[in-house]
Coordinates of C-alpha atoms and ligand atoms in Angstrom, one line a residue:
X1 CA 25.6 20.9 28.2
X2 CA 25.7 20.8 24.6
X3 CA 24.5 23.8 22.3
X4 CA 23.7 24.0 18.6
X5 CA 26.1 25.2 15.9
X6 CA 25.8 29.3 15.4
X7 CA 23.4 29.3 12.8
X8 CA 25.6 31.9 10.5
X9 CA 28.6 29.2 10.9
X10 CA 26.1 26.3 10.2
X11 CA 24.7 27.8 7.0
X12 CA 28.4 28.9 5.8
X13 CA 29.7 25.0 6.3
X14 CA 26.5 24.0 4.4
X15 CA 26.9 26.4 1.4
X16 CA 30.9 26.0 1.3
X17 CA 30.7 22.0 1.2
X18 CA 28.0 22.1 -2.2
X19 CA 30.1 23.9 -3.6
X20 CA 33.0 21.0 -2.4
X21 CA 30.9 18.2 -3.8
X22 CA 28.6 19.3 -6.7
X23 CA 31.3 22.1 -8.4
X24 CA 29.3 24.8 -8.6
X25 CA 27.3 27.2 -6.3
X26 CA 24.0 26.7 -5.0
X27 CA 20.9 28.6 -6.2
X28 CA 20.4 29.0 -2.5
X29 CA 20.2 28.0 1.3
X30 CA 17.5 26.9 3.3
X31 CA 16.8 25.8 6.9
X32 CA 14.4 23.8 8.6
X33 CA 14.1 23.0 12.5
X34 CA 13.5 20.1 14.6
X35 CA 11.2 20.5 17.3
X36 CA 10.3 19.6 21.0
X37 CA 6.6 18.9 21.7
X38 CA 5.6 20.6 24.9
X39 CA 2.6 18.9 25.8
X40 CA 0.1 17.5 23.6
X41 CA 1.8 13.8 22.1
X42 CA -0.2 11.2 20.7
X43 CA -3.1 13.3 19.7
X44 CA -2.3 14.5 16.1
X45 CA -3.8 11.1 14.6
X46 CA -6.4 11.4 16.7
X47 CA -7.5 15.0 15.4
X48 CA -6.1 16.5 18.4
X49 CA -4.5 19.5 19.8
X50 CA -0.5 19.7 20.0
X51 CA 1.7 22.9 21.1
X52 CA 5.5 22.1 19.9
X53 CA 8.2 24.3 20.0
X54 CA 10.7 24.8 17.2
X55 CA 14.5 23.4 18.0
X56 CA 17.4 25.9 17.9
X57 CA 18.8 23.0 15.9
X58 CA 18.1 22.4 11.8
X59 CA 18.3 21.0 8.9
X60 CA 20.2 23.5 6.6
X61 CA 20.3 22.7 2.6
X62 CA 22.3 23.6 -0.3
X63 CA 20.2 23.5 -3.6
X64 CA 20.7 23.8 -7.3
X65 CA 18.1 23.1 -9.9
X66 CA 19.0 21.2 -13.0
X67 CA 17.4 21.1 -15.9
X68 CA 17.8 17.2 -16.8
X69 CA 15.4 15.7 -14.4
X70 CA 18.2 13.9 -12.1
X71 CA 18.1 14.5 -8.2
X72 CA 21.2 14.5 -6.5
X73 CA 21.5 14.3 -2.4
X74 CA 24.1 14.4 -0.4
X75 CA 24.0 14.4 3.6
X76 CA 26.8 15.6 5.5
X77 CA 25.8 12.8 8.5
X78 CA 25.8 10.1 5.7
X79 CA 28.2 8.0 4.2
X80 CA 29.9 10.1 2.1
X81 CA 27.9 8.7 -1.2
X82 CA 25.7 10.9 -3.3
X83 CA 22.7 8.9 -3.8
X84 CA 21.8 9.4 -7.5
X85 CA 17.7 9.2 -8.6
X86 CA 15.7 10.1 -11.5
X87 CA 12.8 12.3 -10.6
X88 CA 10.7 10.3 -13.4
X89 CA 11.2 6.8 -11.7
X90 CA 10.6 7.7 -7.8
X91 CA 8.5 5.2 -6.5
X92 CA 7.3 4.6 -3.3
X93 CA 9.5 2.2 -1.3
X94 CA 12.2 2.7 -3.8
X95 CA 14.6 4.6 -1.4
X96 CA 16.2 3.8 1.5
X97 CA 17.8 5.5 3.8
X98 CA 18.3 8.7 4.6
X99 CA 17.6 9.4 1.2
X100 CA 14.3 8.7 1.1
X101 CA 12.8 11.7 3.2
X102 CA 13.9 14.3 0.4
X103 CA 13.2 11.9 -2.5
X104 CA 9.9 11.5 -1.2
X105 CA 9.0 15.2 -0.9
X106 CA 10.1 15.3 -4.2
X107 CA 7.5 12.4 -5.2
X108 CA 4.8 14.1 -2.9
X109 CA 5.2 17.3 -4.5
X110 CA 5.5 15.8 -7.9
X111 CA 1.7 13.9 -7.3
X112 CA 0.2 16.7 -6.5
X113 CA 1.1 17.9 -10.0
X114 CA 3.7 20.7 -9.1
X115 CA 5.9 20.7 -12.0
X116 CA 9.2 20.2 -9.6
X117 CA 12.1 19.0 -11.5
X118 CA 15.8 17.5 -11.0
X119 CA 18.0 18.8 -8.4
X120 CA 21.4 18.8 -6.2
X121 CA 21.1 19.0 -2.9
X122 CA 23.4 19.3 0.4
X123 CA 21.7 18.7 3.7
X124 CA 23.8 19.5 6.8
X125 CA 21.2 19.0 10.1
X126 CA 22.5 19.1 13.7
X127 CA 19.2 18.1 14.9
X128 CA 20.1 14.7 17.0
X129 CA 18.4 11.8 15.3
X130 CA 16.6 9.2 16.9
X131 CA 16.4 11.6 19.8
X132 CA 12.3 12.0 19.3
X133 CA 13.6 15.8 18.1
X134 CA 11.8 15.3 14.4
X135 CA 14.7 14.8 12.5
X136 CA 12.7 13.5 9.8
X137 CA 10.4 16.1 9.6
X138 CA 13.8 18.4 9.5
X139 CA 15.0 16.7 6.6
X140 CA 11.4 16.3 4.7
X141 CA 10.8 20.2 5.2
X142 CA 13.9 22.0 4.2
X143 CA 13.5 20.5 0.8
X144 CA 10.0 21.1 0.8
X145 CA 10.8 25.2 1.3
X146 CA 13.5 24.9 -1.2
X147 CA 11.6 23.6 -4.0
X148 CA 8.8 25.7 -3.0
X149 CA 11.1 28.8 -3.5
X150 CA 13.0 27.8 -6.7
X151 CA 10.2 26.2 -8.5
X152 CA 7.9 29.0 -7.5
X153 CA 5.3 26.8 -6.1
X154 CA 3.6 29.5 -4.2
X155 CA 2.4 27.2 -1.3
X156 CA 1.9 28.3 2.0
X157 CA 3.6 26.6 5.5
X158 CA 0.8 24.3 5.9
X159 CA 0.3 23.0 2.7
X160 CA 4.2 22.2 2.6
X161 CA 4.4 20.6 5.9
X162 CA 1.3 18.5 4.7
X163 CA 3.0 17.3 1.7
X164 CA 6.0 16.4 3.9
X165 CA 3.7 14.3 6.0
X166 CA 2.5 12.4 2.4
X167 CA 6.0 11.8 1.5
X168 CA 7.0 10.4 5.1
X169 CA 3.4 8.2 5.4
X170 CA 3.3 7.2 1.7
X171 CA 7.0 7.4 0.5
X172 CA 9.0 6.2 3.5
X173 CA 6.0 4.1 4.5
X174 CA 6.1 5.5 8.5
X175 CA 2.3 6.1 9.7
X176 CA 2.9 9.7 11.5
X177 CA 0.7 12.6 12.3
X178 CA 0.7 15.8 10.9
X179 CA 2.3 17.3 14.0
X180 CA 6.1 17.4 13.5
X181 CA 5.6 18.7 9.9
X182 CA 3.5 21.6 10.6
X183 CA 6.3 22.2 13.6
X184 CA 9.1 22.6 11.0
X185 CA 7.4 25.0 9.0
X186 CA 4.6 27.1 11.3
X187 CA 6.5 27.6 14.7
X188 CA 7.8 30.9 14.9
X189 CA 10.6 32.5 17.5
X190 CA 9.4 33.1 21.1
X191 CA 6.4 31.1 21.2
X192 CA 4.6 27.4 20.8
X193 CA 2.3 26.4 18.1
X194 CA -0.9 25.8 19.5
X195 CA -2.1 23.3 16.3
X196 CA -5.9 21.8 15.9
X197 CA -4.7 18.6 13.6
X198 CA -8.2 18.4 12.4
X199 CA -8.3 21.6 10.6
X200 CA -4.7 22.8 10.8
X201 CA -6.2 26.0 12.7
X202 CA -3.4 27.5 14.8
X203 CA -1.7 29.9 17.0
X204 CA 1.2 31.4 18.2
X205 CA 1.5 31.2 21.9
X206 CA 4.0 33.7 23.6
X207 CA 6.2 31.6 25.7
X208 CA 8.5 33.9 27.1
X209 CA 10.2 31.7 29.5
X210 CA 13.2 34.1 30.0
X211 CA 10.6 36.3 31.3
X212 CA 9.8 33.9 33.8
X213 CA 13.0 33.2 34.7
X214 CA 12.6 29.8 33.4
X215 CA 14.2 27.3 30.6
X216 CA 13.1 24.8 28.7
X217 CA 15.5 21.9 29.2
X218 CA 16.2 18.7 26.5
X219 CA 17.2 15.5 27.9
X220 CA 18.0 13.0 25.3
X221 CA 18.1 9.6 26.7
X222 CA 19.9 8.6 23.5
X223 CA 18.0 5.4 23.9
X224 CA 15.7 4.2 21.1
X225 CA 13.8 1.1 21.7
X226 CA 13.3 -1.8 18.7
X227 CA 10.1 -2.2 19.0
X228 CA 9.1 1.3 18.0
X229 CA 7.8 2.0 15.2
X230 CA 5.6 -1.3 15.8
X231 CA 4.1 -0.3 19.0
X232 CA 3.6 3.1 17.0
X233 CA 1.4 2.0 14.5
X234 CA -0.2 -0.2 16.9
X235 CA -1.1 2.8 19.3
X236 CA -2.7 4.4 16.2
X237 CA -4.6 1.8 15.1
X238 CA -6.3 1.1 18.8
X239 CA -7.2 4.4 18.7
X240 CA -8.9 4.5 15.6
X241 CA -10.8 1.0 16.3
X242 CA -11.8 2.9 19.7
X243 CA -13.0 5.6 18.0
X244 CA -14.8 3.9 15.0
X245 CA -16.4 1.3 18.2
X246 CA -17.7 4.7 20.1
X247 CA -19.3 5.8 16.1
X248 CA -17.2 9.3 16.6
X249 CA -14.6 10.4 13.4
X250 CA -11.6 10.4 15.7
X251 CA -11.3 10.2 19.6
X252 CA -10.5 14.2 19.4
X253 CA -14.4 13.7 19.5
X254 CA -14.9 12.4 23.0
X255 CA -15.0 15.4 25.2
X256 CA -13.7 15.0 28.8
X257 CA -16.7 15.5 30.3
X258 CA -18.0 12.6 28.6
X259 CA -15.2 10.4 29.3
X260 CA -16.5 8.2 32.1
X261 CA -20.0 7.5 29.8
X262 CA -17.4 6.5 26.8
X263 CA -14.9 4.3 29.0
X264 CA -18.3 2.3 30.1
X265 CA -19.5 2.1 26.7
X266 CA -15.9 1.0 25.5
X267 CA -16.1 -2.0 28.1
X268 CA -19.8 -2.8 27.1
X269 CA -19.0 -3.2 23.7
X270 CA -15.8 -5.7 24.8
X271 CA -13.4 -3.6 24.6
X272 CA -9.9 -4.4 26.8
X273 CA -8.5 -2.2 29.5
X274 CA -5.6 -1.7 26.9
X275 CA -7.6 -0.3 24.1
X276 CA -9.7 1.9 26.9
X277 CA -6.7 3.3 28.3
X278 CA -5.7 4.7 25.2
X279 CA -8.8 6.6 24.9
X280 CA -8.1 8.1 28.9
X281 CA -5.2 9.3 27.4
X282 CA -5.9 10.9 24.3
X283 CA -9.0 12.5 25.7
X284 CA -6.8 13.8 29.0
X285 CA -3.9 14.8 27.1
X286 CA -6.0 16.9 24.4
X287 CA -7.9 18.4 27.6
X288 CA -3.9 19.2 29.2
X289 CA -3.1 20.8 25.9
X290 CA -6.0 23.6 26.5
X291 CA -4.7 23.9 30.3
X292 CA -1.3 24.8 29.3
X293 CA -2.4 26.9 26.5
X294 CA -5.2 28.8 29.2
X295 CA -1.9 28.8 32.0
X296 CA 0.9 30.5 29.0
X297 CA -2.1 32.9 27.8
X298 CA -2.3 34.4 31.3
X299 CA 1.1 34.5 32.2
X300 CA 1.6 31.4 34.6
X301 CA 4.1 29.9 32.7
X302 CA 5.4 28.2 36.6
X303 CA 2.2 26.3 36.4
X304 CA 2.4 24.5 33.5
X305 CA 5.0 22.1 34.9
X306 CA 2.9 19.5 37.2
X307 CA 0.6 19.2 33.9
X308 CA 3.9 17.9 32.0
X309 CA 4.3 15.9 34.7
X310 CA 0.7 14.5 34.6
X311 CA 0.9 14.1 31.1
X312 CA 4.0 11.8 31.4
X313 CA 2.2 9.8 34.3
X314 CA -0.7 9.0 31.1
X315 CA 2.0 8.3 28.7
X316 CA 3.7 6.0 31.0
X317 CA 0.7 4.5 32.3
X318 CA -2.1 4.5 30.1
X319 CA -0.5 5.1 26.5
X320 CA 2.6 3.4 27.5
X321 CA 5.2 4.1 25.4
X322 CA 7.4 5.6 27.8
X323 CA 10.7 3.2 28.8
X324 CA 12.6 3.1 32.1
X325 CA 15.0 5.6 30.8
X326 CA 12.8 8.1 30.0
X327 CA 10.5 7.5 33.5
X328 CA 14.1 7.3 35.0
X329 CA 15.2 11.1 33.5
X330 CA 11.8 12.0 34.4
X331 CA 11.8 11.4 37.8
X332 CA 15.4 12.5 38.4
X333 CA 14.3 16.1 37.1
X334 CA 11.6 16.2 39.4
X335 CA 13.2 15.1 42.3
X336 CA 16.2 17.7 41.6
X337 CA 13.5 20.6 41.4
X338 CA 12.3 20.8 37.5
X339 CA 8.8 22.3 38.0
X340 CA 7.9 19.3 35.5
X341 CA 8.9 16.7 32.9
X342 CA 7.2 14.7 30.5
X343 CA 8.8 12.2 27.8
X344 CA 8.3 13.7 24.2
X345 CA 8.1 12.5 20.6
X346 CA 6.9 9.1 19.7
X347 CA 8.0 7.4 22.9
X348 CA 10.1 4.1 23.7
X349 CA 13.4 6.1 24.2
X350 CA 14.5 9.4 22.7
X351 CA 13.5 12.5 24.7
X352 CA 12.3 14.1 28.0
X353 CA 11.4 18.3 27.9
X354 CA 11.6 19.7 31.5
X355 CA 10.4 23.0 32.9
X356 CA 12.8 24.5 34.9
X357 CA 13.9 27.4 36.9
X358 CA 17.2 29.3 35.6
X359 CA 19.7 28.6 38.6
X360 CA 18.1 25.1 38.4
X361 CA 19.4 24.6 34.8
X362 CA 22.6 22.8 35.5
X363 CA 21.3 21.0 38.9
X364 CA 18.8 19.3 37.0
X365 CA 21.0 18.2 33.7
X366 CA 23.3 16.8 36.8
X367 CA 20.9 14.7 38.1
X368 CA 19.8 13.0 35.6
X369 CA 22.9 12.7 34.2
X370 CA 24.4 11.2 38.0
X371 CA 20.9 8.7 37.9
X372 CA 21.6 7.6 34.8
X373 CA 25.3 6.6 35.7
X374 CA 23.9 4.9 39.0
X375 CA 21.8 2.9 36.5
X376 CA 24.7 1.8 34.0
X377 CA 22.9 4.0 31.4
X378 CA 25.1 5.7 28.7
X379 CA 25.7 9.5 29.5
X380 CA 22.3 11.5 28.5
X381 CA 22.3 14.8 26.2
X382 CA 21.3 17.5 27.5
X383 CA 21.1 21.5 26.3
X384 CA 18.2 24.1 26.6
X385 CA 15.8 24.8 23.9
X386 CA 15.0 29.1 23.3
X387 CA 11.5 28.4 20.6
X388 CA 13.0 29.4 17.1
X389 CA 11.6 29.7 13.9
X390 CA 9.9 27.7 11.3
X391 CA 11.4 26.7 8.2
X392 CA 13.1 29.7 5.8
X393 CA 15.5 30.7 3.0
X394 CA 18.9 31.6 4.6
X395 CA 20.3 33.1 1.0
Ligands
GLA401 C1 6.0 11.1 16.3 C2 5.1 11.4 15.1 C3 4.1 12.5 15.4 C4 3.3 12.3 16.7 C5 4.3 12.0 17.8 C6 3.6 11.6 19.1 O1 6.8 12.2 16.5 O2 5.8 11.7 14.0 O3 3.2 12.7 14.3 O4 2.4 11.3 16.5 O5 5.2 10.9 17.5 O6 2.9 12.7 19.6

């Protein structure tokens, strides 16, 4: 199994190679996580609950202001390049790459008229990309903190993970939810983040799976589907015509008592069995959000494991945007005695999170690993996740 870098060497790397590229020493270091989402996926564009965890692994960055109004980046998993821009002339669309998730919380930050000026910048991020692990959001909030802190913006966790979201929707042009965002910034060591993505109203969970004898376990697929982003934005907007067809603001709206009444009104109104299972599944998974939360608040953290399960089962059949890698890794787990799996992240490849018990740890990882080599699918990644903490200064 593979672990993440010690933080103190990853930071050091990060802070030495600045100082490699750019000649001079940075004003300081900051550090943003990935995360894994623990149950609640699909939901934070519908005004939904979510409960992510924050990664071990992180975006770490290097940053010097200048005065002159040019941005510099650098990425340590890039090409080598520094990508040169004018703070002036960023326009949306006007980046690619890599590039464009700092640029763009640059622009964000910039049009919502906080004076943030040039910069050099060295990202160093171990979190695995393309791995449904909110790399992205990694990237996007590390520089938000670090501008935050050296401009003196004075804005809080949520209001920084918001403006991440604006530069990834309106900047990169990728229609996400709030969800990975406030992860980077708001989780905090030992627990999950129970969010509300209508308000941004949250709370720490304790999820002391030690405790329990119990690990969290990442299986990366390292499988990421074409058609993703596609089906992604297509998801969304089904679930928004659902909504708008059942007159509520967002399906968040439809309480699960009320389900059966809203699926018949759905099919009155014409609506395809697609388009209503969407609305099973937003409206289930919201409702197994609040049963993991209730199970982690009083202490059955063992129980929470056939609702993962259950929520992959809605994902795979209802939402679908699982894949047969993911269903394969899945049901591997389970079969080798997880206490529950569940794809997580946007789907169509990248990640499954498993429940599992201690001694089980390595059984599990061997599983999958031995079905996935049955199947002629590359080797999987797989390392346990301890919840960390939200985005920081390091120096
Ligand atoms: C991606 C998006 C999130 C969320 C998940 C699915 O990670 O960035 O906003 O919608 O997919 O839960």
């Amino acid at each position: 199994m593979t672990t993440a870098a010690t933080a103190a060497t990853h930071a050091e790397r990060t802070a030495k190679d600045f100082t490699v590229h750019y000649g001079a020493d940075p004003d300081g270091l900051w550090a943003a996580p990935g995360r894994v989402n623990l149950i609640g996926e699909h939901t934070d564009y519908n005004d939904g609950f979510v409960l992510p965890v924050a990664l071990p692994h992180a975006a770490v960055a290097a940053v010097r202001r200048r005065d002159d109004g040019v941005l510099r980046l650098h990425s340590a998993q890039g090409d080598g390049a520094v990508v040169t821009l004018d703070v002036a002339g960023l326009t949306p669309g006007g980046v690619q790459g890599w590039a464009a998730y700092p640029a763009g919380v640059v622009w964000a930050l910039r049009e919502a008229g906080h004076p943030v000026g040039g910069a050099d910048v060295h990202i160093d991020s171990d979190v695995p990309t393309g791995a449904g692990l909110s790399s992205s959001a990694a990237l996007e909030c590390v520089v938000a903190v670090a501008c935050n802190d050296l401009w003196q913006l004075g804005l809080g966790a949520a209001q920084l993970a918001v403006l991440a979201q604006r530069a990834e929707n309106a900047f990169v042009g990728v229609p996400c939810g709030v969800m990975d965002q406030m992860a980077s910034t708001c989780c905090a060591a030992g627990g999950a983040l129970f969010l509300d993505t209508r308000d941004l109203s949250q709370r720490q969970v304790p999820l002391d799976l030690a405790g329990a004898g119990l690990r969290l376990l990442v299986l990366d697929t390292r499988v990421k589907h074409d058609l993703a982003d596609g089906a992604y934005a297509e998801r969304r907007a089904g679930c928004e015509r659902a909504a708008e067809l059942l007159g509520v603001r967002a399906l968040r709206d439809v309480p699960q008592s009320l389900l059966p009444q809203a699926l018949e009104r759905l099919e009155q109104l014409g609506a395809d069995a697609e388009l209503r299972a969407l609305v099973r599944h937003v409206v289930t998974e919201d409702a197994r959000v609040e049963q993991v939360v209730a199970l982690l608040d009083g202490g059955d953290l063992r129980a929470v494991g056939p609702v993962l399960t259950a929520g992959h089962a809605s994902l795979r059949d209802d939402f679908r945007v699982s894949c047969v890698e993911t269903d394969l890794a899945v049901a591997a787990a389970v079969e080798a005695g997880a206490l529950g799996a569940r794809m997580t992240g946007g789907g169509f490849g990248g990640s499954v999170v498993a429940l599992v018990a201690d001694d089980g740890t390595e059984r599990v990882a061997a599983a999958v690993a031995d079905a996935f080599a049955a199947a002629g699918y590359g080797a999987p990644r797989a390392f346990t996740a301890v919840p960390g903490d939200g985005a920081r200064r390091l120096a």
